PDB file of C-alpha atoms and ligand atoms in Angstrom:
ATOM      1  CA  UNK A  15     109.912  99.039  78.305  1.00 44.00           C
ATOM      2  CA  UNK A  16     106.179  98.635  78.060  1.00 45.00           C
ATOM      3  CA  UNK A  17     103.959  97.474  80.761  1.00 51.00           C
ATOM      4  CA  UNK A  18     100.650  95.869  80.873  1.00 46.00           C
ATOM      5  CA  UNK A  19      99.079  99.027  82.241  1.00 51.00           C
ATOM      6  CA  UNK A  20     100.183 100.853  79.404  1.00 52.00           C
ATOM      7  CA  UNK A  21      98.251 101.373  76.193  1.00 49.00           C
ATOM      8  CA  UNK A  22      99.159 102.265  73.035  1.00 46.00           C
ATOM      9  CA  UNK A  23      96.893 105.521  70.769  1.00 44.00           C
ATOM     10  CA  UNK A  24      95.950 104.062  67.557  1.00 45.00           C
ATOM     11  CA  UNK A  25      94.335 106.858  64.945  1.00 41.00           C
ATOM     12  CA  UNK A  26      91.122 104.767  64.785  1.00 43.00           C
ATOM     13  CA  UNK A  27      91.063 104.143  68.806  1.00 42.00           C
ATOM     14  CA  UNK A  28      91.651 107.904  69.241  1.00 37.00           C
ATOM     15  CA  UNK A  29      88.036 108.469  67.072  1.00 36.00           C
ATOM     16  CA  UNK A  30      86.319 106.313  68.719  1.00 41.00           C
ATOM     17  CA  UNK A  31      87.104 107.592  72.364  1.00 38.00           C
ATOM     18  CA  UNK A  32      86.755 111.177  71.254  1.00 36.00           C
ATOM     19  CA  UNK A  33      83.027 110.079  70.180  1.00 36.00           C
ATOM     20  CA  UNK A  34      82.026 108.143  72.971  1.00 37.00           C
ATOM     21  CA  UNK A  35      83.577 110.689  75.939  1.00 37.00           C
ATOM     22  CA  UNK A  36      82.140 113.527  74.675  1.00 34.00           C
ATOM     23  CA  UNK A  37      81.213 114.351  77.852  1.00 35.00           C
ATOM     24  CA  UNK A  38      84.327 113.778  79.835  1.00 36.00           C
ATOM     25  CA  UNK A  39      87.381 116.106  79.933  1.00 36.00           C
ATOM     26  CA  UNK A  40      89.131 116.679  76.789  1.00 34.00           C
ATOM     27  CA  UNK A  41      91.967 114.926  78.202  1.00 38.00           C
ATOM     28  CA  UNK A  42      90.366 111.237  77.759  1.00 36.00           C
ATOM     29  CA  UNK A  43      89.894 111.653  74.247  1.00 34.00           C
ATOM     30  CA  UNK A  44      92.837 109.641  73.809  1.00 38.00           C
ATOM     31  CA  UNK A  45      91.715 106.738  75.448  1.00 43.00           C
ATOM     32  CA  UNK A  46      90.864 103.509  72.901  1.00 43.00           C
ATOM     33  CA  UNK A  47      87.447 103.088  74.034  1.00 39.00           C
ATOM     34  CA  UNK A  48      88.131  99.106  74.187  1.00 42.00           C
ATOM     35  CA  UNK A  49      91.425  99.565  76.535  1.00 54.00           C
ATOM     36  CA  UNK A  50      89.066 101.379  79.138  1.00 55.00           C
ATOM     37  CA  UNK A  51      88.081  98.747  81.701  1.00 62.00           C
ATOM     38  CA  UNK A  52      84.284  99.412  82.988  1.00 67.00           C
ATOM     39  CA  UNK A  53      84.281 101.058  86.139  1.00 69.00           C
ATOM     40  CA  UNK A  54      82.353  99.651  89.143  1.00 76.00           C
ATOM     41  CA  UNK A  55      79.422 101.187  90.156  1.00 78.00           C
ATOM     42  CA  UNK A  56      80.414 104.536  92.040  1.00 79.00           C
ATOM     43  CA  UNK A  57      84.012 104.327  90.969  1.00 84.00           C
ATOM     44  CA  UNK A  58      85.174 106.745  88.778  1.00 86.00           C
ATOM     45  CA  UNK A  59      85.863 105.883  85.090  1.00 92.00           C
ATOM     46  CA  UNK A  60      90.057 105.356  84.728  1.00 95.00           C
ATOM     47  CA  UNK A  61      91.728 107.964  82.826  1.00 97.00           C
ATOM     48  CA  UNK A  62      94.927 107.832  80.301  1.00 98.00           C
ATOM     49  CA  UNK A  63      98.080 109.375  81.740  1.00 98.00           C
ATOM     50  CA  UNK A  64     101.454 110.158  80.113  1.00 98.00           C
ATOM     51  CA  UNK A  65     104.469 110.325  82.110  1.00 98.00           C
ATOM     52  CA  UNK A  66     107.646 110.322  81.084  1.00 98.00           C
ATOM     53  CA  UNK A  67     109.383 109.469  83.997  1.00 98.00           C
ATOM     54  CA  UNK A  68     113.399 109.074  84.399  1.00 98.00           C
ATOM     55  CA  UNK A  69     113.431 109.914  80.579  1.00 98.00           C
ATOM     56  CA  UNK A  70     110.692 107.227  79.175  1.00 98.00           C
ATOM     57  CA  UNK A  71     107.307 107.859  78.439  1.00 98.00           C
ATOM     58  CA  UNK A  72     104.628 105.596  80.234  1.00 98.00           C
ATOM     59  CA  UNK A  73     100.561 105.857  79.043  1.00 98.00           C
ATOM     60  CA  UNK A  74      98.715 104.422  81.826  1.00 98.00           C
ATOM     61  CA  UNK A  75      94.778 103.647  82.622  1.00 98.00           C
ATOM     62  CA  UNK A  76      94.674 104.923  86.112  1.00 98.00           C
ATOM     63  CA  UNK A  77      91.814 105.372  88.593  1.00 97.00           C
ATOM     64  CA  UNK A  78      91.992 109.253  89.104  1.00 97.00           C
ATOM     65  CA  UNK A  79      92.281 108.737  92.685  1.00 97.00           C
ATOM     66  CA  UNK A  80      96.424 106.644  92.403  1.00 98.00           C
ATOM     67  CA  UNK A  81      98.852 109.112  93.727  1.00 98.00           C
ATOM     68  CA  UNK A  82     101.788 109.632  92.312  1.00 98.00           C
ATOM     69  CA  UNK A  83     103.646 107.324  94.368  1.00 98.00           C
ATOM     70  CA  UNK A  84     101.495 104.677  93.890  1.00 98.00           C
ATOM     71  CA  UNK A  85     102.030 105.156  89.946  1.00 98.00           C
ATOM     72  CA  UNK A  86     105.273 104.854  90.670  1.00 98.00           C
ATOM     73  CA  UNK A  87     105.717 101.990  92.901  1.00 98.00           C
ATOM     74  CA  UNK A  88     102.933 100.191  91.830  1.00 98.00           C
ATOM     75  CA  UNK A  89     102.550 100.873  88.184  1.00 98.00           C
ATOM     76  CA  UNK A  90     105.818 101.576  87.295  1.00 98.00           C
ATOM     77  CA  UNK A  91     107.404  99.264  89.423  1.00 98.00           C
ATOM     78  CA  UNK A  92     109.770 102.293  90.026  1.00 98.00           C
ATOM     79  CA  UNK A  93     110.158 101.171  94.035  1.00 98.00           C
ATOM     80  CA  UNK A  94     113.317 103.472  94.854  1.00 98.00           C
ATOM     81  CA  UNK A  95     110.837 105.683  95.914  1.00 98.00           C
ATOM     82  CA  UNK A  96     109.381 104.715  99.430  1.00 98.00           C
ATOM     83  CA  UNK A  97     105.725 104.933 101.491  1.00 98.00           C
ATOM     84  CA  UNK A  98     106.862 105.798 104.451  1.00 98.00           C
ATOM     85  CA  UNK A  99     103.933 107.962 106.342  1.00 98.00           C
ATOM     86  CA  UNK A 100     101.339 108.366 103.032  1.00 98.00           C
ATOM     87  CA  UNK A 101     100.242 111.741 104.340  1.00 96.00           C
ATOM     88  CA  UNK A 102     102.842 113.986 103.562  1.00 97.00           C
ATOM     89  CA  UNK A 103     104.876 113.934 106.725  1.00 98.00           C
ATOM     90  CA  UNK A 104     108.069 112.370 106.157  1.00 98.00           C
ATOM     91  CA  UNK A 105     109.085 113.287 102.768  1.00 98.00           C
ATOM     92  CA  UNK A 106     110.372 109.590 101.962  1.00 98.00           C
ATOM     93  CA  UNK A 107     108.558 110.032  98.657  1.00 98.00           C
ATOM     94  CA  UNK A 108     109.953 112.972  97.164  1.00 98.00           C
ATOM     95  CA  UNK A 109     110.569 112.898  94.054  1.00 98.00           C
ATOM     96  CA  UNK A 110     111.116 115.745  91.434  1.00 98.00           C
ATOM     97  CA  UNK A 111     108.290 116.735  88.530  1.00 98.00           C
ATOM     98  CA  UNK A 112     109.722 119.392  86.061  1.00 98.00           C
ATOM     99  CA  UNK A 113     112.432 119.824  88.195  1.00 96.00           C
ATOM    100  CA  UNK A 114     110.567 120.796  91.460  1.00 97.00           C
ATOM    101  CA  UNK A 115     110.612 118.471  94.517  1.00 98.00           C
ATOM    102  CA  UNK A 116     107.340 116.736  95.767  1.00 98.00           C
ATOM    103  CA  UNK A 117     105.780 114.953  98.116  1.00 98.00           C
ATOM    104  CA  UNK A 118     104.569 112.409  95.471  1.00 98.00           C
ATOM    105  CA  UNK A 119     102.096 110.947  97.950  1.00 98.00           C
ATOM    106  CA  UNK A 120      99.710 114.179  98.108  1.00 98.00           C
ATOM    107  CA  UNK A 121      99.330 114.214  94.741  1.00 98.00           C
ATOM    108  CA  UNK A 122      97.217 112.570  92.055  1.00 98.00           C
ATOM    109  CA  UNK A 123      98.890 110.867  88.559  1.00 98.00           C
ATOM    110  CA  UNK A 124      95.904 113.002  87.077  1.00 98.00           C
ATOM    111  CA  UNK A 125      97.339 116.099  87.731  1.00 98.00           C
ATOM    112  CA  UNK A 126     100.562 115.556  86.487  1.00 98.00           C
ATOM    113  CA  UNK A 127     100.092 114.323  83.029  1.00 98.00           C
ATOM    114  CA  UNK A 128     102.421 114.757  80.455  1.00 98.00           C
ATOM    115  CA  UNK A 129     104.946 115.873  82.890  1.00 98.00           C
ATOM    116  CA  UNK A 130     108.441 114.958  83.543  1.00 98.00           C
ATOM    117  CA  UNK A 131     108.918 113.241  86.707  1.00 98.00           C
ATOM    118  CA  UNK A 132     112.662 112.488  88.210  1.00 98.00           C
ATOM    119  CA  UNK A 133     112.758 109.945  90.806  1.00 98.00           C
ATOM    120  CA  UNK A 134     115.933 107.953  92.869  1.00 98.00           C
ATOM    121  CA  UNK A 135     116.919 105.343  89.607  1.00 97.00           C
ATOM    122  CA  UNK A 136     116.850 108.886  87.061  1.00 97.00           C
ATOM    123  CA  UNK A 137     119.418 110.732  88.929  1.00 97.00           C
ATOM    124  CA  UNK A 138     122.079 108.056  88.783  1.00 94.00           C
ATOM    125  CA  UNK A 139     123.098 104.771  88.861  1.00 90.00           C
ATOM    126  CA  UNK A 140     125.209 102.340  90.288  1.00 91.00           C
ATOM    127  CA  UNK A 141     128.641 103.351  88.670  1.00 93.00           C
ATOM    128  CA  UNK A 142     127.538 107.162  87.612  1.00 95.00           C
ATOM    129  CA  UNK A 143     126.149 108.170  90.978  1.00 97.00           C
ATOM    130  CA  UNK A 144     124.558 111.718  91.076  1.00 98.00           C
ATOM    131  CA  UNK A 145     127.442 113.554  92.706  1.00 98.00           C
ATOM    132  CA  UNK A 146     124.377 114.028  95.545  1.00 98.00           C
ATOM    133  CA  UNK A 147     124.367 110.126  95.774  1.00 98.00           C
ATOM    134  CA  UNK A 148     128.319 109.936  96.144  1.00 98.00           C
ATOM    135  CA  UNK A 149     128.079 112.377  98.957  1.00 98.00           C
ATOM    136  CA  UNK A 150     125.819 110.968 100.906  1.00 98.00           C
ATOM    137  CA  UNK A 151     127.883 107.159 100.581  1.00 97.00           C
ATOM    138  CA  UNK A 152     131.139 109.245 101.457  1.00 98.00           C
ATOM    139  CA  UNK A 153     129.316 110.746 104.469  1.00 98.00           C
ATOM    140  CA  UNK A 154     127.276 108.051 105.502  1.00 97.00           C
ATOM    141  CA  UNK A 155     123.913 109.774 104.786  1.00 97.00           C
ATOM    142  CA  UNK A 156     122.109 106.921 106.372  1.00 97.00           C
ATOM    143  CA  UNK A 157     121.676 103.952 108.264  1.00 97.00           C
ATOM    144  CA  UNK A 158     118.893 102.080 107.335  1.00 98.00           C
ATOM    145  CA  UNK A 159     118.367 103.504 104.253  1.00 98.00           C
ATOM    146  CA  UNK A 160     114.448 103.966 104.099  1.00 98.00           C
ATOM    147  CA  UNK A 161     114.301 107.809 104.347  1.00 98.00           C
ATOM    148  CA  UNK A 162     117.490 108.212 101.809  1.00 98.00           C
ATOM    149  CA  UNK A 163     116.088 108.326  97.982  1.00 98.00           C
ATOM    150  CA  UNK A 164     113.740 110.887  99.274  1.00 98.00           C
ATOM    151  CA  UNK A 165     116.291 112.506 101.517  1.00 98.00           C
ATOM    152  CA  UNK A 166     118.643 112.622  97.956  1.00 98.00           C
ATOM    153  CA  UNK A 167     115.793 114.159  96.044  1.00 98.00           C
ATOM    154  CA  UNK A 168     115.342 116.562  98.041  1.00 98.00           C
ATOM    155  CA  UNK A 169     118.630 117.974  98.667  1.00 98.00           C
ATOM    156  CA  UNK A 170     118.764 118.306  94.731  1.00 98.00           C
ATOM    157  CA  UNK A 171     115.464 119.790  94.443  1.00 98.00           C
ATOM    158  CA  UNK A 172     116.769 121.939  97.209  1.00 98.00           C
ATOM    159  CA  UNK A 173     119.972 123.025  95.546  1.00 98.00           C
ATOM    160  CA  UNK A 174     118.012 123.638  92.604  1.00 97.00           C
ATOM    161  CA  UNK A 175     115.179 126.131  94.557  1.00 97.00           C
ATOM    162  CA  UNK A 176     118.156 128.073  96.182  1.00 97.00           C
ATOM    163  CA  UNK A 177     120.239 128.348  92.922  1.00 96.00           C
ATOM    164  CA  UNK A 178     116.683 129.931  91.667  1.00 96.00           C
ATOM    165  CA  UNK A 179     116.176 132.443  94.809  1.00 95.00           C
ATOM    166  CA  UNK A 180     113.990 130.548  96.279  1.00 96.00           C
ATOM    167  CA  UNK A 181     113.613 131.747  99.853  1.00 95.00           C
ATOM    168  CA  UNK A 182     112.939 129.787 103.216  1.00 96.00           C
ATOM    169  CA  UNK A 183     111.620 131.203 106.473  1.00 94.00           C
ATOM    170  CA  UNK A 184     115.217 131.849 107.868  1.00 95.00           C
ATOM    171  CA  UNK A 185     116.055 133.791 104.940  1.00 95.00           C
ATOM    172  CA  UNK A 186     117.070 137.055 106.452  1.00 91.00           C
ATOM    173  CA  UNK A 187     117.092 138.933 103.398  1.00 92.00           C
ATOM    174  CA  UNK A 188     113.748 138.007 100.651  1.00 91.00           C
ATOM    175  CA  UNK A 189     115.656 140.310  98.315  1.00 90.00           C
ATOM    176  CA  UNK A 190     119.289 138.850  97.731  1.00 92.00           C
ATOM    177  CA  UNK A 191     119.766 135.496  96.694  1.00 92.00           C
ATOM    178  CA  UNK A 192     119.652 132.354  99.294  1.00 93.00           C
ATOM    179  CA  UNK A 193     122.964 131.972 101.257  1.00 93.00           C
ATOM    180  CA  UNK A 194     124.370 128.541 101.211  1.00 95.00           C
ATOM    181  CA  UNK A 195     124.767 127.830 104.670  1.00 94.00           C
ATOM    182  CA  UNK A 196     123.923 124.830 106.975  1.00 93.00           C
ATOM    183  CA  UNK A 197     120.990 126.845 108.778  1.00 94.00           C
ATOM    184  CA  UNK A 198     119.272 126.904 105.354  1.00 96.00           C
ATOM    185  CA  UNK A 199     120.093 123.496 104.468  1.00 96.00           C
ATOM    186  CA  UNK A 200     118.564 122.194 107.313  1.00 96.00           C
ATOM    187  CA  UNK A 201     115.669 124.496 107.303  1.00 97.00           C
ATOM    188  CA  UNK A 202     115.234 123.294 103.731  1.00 98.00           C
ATOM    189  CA  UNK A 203     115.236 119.606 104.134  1.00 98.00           C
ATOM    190  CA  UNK A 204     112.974 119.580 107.571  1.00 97.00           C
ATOM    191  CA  UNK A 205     110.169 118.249 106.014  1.00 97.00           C
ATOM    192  CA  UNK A 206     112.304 114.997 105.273  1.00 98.00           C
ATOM    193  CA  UNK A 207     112.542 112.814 108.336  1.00 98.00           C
ATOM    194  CA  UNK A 208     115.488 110.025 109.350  1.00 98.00           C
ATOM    195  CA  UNK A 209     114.000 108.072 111.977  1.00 97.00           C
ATOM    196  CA  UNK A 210     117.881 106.762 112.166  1.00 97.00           C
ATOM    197  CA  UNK A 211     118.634 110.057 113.305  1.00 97.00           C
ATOM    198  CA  UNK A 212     121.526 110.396 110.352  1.00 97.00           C
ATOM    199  CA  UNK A 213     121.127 114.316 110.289  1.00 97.00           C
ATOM    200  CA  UNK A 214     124.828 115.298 110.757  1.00 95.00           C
ATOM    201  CA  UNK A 215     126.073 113.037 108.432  1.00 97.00           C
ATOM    202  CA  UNK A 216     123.608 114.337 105.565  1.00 97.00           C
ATOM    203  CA  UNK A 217     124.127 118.042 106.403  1.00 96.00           C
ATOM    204  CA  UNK A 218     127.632 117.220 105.707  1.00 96.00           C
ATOM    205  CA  UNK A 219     126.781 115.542 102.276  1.00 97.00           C
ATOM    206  CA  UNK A 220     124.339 118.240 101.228  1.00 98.00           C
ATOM    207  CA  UNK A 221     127.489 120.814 102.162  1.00 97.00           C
ATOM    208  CA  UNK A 222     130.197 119.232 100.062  1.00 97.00           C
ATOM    209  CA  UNK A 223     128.035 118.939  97.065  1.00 98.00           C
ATOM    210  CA  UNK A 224     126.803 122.605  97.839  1.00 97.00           C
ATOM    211  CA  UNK A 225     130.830 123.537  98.282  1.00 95.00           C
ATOM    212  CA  UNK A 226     129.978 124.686 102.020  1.00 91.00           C
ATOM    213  CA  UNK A 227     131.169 123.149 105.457  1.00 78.00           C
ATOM    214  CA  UNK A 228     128.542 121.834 107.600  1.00 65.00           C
TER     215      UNK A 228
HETATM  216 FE1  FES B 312     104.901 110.952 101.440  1.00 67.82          FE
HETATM  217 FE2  FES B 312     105.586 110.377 103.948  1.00 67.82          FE
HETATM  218  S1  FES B 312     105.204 109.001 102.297  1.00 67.82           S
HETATM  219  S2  FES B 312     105.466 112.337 102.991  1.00 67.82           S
HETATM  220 FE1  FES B 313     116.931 105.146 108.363  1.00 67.82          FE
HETATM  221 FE2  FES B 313     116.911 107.683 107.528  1.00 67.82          FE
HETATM  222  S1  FES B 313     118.488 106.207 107.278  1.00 67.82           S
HETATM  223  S2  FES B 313     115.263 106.528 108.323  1.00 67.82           S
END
């Protein structure tokens, strides 16, 4: 679906920018120099970014200072993901770009274009849950719900890291693969918070998925 904030790179649009930004990074050469709103004085000028998030590609005109989260919730209108702390303390936002889990409120749009960002609505959907999602609704992975899409991406992007050898600090041994076990889970997932205190009941949805008994 196209938004408004997209904008569409026609051949004769593409000239023009590349003419007129000659002095700007390479990667705003693609901007139609009409579709680029002035910036206020002191702002900095917006900048196209490609995204293809959840499997469609978006080309936005973003200020280069919109997180990612902000791109997603307020540009994309992808709101699954949540704001909890906006400072990279709770992990509500986590989402996954090229299949590694992030804290999409520390980082800039800017940085991540023409990447492939996975958020909560991607990974399944009412009907074809994620088997991540269906654990964590057979567990009762939450109360109030705010921390879970984050929580969910997270334990993916988790599963993922450990299935790569991705070590944590209560690894005992960097050179053999990750054990599965609930101290590494929960090691793993501390930087994503559940101020409704649901911890046991998500340990034991991260350990069915991961075939191990919390
Ligand atoms: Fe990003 Fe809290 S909203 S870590
Ligand atoms: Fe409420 Fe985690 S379910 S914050």
């Amino acid at each position: 679906m196209t938004h408004p904030d997209e904008f569409t790179i026609s051949r004769r649009g593409l000239l023009k920018a590349g003419a007129a930004s000659a002095s700007v990074p390479a990667m705003a050469g693609a901007l139609p120099a009409e579709a680029a709103p002035a910036p206020t004085a002191g702002e900095p000028a917006p900048m196209p970014v490609t995204l293809t998030v959840n499997g469609s590609t978006h080309r936005l005109m973003l200020d280069t200072r919109t997180t990612l989260l902000d791109t997603l919730r307020e540009h994309l209108h992808l709101t699954g993901t949540k704001k909890g702390c906006d400072h990279g303390q709770c992990g509500a936002c986590t989402v996954m770009v090229e299949g590694r889990r992030i804290n999409s409120c520390l980082t800039l749009a800017v940085m991540h274009h023409g990447a492939k960002v996975t958020t909560i609505e991607g990974l399944g959907q009412p009907g074809n849950l994620h088997p991540m999602q269906a654990a964590f609704v057979k567990h009762d992975g939450f109360q109030c719900g705010y921390c879970t899409p984050g929580q969910i991406c997270s334990a993916v992007g988790m599963l993922a890291e450990m299935a790569q050898g991705v070590p944590s600090h209560v690894t005992a041994d960097l050179n053999a693969a990750p054990q599965l076990s609930t101290v590494e889970f929960r090691e793993r997932m501390s930087g994503n918070i559940c101020r409704c205190g649901a911890y046991s009941n998500i340990a034991e949805a991260i350990g069915e998925v991961a075939g191990v008994k919390a």
